[in-house]
Every structure is written in structure tokens, then in C-alpha cells.
Tab-separated table of C-alpha atoms and ligand atoms in Angstrom:
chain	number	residue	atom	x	y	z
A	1	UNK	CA	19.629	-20.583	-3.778
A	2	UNK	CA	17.394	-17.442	-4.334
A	3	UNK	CA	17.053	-16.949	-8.113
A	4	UNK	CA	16.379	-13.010	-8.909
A	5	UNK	CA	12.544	-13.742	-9.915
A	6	UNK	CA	12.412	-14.790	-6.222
A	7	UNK	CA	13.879	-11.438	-5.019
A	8	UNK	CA	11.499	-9.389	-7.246
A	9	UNK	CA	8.409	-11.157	-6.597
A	10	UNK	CA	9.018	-10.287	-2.548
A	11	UNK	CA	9.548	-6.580	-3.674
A	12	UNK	CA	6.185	-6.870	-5.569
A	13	UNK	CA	3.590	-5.071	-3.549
A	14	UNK	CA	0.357	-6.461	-2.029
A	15	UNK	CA	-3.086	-5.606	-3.736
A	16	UNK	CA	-4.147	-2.476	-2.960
A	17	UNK	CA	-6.861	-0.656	-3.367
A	18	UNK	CA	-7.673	2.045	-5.609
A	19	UNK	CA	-7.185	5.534	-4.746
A	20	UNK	CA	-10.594	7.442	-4.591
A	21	UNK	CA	-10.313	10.857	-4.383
A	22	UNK	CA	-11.659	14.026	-6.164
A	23	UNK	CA	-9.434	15.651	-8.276
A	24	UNK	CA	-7.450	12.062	-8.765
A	25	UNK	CA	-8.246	11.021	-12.391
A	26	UNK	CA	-7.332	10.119	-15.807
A	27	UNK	CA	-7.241	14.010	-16.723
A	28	UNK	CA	-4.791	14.836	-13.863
A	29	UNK	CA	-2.521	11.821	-13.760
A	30	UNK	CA	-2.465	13.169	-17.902
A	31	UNK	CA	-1.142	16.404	-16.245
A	32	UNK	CA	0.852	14.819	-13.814
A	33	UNK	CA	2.687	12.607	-16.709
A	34	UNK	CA	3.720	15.246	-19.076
A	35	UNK	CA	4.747	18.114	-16.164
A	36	UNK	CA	7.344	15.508	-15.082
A	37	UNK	CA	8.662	14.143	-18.223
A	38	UNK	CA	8.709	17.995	-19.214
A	39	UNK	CA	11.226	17.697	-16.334
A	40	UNK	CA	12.803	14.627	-17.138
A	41	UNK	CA	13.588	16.001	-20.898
A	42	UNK	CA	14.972	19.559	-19.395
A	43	UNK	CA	17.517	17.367	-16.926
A	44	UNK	CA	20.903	17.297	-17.928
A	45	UNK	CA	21.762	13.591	-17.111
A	46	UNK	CA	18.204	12.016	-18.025
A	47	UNK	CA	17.186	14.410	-21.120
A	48	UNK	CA	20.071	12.446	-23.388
A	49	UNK	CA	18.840	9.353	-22.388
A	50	UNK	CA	15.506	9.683	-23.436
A	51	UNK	CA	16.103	11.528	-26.343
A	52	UNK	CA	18.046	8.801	-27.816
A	53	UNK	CA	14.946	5.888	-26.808
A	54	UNK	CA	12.271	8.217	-28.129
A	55	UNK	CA	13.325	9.853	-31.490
A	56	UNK	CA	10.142	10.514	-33.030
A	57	UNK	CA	6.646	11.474	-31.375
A	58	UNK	CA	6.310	11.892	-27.276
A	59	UNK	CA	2.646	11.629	-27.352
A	60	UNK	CA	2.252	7.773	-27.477
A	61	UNK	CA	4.791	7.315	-24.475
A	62	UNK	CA	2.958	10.112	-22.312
A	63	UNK	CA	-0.373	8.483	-23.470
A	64	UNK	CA	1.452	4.579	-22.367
A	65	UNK	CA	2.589	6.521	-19.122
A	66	UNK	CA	-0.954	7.622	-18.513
A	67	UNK	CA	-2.263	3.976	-18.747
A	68	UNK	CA	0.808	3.347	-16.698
A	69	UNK	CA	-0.033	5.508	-13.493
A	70	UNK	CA	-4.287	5.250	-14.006
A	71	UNK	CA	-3.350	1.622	-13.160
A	72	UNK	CA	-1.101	1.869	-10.516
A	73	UNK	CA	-2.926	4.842	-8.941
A	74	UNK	CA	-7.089	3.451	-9.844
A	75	UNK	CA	-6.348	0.233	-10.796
A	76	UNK	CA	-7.740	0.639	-14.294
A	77	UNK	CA	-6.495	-1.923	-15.858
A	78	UNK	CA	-5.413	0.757	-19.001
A	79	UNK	CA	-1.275	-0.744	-18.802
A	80	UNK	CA	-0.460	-3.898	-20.627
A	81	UNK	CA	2.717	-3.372	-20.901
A	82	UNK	CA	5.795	-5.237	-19.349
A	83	UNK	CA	8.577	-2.378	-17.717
A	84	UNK	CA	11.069	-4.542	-16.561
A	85	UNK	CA	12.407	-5.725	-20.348
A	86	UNK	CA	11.761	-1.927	-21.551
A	87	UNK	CA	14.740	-0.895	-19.167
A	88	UNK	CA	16.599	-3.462	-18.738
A	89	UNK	CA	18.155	-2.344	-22.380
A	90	UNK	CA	18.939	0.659	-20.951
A	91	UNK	CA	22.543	-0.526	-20.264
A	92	UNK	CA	23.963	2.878	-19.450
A	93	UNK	CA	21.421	3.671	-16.813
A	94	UNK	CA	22.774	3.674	-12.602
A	95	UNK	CA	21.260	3.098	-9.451
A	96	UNK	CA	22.130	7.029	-9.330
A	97	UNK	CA	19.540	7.805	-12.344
A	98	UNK	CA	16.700	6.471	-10.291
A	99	UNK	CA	17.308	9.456	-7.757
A	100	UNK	CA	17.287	11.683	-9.992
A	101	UNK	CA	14.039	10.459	-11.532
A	102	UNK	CA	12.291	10.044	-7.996
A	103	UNK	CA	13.365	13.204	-6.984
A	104	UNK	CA	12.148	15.016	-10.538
A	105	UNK	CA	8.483	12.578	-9.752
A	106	UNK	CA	8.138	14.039	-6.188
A	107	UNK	CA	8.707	17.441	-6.787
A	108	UNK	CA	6.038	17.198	-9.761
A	109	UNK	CA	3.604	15.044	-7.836
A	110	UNK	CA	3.885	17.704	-4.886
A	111	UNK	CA	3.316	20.868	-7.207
A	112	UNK	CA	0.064	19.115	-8.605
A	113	UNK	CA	-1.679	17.266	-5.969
A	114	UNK	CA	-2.347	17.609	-1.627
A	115	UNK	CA	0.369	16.340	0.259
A	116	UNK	CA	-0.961	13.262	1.134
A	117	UNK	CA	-2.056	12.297	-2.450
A	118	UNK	CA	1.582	13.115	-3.992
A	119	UNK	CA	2.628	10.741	-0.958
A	120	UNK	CA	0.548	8.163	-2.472
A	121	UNK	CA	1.650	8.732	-5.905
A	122	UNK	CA	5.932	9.118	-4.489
A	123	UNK	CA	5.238	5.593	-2.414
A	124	UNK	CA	4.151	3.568	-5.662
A	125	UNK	CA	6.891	5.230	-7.836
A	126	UNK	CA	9.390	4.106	-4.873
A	127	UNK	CA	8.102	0.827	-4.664
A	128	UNK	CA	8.361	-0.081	-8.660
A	129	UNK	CA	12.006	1.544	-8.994
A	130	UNK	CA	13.198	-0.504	-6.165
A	131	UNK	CA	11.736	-3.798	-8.204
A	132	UNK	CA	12.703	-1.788	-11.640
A	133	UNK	CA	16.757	-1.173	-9.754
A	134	UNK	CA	16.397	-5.230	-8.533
A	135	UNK	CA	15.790	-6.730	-11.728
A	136	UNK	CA	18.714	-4.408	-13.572
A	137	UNK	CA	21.218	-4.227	-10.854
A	138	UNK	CA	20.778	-6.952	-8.859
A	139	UNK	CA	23.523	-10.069	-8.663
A	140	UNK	CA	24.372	-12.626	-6.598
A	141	UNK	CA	27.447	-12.841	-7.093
A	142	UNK	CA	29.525	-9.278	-6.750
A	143	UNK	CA	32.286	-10.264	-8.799
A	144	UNK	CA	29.744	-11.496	-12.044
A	145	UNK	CA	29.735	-7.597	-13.442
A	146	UNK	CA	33.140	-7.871	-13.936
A	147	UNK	CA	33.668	-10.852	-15.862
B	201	LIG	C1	16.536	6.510	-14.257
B	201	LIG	C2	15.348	5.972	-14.267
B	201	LIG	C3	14.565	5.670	-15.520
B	201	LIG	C4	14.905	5.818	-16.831
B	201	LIG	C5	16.198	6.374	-17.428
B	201	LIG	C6	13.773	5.356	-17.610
B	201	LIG	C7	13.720	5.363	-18.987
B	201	LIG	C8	12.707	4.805	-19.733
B	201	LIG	C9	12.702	4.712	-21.180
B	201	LIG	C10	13.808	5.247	-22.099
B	201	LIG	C11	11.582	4.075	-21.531
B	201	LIG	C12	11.158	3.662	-22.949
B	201	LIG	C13	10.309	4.704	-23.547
B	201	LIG	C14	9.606	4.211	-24.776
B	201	LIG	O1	10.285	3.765	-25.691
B	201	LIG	O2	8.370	4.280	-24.757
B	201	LIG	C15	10.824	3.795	-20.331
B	201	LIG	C16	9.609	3.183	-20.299
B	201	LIG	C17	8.860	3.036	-19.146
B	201	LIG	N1	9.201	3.455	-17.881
B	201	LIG	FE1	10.987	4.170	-17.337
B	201	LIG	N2	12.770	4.945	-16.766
B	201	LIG	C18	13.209	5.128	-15.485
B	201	LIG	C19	12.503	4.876	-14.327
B	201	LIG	C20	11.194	4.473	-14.281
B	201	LIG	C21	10.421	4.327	-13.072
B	201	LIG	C22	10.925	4.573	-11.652
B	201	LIG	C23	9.165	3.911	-13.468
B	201	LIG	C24	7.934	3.614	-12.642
B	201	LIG	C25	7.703	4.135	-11.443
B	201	LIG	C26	9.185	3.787	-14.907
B	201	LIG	C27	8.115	3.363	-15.680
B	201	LIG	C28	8.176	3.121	-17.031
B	201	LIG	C29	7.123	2.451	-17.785
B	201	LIG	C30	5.796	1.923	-17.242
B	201	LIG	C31	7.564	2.398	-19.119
B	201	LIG	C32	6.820	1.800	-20.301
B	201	LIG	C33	7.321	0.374	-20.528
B	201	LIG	C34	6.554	-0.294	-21.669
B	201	LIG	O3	5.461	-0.800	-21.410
B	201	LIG	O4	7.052	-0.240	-22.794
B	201	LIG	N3	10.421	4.152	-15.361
B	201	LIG	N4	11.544	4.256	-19.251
């Protein structure tokens, strides 16, 4: 039988290398982070949501977010966290959600970077919410949801 951690360690993707590029650094991925959760907070269906998980002060999740995509992005090592258990609480949040999020990341990414560096930047964020919408959607069984 495949157990989910089996699934979601296939979706996990191979080393890579960090991104090298002028103009691609802790200062803009610090831009890049609070243009798109300026976004995220203006949206109609994700602004309520994370209004209600952050009540007080922004700055330490844009800061956490920062580590977040200086590691993904230069492999910096700056992200200790652990995403999967921070949404899988979010019990109201759909496979529908994640579009809306990917599509509010790409159109940041493209107004701040080249093309082909937002690509790099859209790719990862793909990648982790397809692992992110495995480990909160995913079941073997169709029929366990409705038990
Ligand atoms: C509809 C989609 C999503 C929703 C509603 C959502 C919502 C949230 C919320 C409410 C938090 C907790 C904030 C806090 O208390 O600090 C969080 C944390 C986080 N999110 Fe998302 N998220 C979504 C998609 C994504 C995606 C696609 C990524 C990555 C590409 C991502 C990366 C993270 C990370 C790294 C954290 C910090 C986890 C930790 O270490 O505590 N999220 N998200």
C-alpha cells in the first residue's frame, strides 16, 4: 500500500542549485514577499483567511516568508520551519485557494523580476503547493472525507 509520506516524498524535488543572479537577493525576495501578501490581504477569498491566522503584527510572518523563499530560491539555509503542519489546520482551505494564491505569486513575481527569473520563482511555488495540496487533500480512499 502507498502510505501518503510515500506520495509526498516523490513530489519532493531533487537538489537544486542555487539561483545566482544579480538583482536576486535577500533585499528583493523582501520585496517580492510583502508585494504579494499585499495582494493576498486585498483578495476577497484569501484576505479573511489570513486575517483570522495572523491577528496581531505581519512583520514576523513576512520576515519567516523571507527566510522561506531565500532558501528555496539561494539555498540559505534562513527557514527552519515545518509548512506542511502550519496548513494543514487550515481546515477551510480548497484545492481552489491554491489557484488563487499561485496566480496572485505569478503575477507579483512577473511585475518584480525578468521573465525567466519569475519562472524560476512560479516553478518552486508550483512544486511546494502541489506537495502542500498532497499532504492536505490527498486520500486513498475517496469515500474517507465523508465518514
Ligand atoms: C491557499 C493557499 C494558502 C493559504 C491559505 C496559506 C495560508 C497560510 C497561513 C494562514 C499561514 C500561517 C501564517 C502564520 O501564522 O505565520 C501560512 C504559513 C506558511 N505558508 Fe502558506 N498558505 C497557502 C499556500 C502556500 C504556498 C503555496 C506556499 C509555498 C509555496 C506557502 C508557504 C508557507 C510557509 C513557508 C509558511 C510558514 C510555515 C511555518 O514555518 O510556520 N503557503 N500559510
Amino acid at each position: 500500500m502507498t502510505s501518503r509520506s510515500a506520495v509526498i516524498e516523490r513530489a519532493r524535488p531533487a537538489a537544486e542549485l542555487p539561483l545566482d543572479h544579480d538583482g536576486v537577493d535577500r533585499a528583493s525576495m523582501g520585496k517580492l514577499v510583502r508585494a504579494f501578501y499585499a495582494k493576498v490581504r486585498n483578495d476577497e477569498r484569501l484576505g479573511p483567511i489570513f486575517a483570522r491566522e495572523i491577528t496581531g503584527d505581519w512583520e514576523p510572518h513576512l520576515e519567516k516568508m523571507t527566510d522561506f523563499w531565500c532558501s528555496v530560491i539561494l539555498k540559505s539555509g534562513d527557514y527552519h520551519g515545518r509548512p506542511v503542519p502550519a496548513h494543514l489546520k487550515l481546515g477551510d482551505v480548497t484545492e481552489a485557494d491554491f489557484d488563487i494564491w499561485l496566480a496572485l505569486f505569478r503575477e507579483t513575481a512577473s511585475e518584480l523580476f525578468a521573465p525567466e527569473i519569475a519562472a524560476v520563482f512560479v516553478e518552486r511555488a508550483e512544486r511546494i503547493a502541489a506537495s502542500l495540496k498532497l499532504a492536505m487533500f490527498f486520500r486513498l480512499d475517496p469515500a474517507a472525507g465523508r465518514r
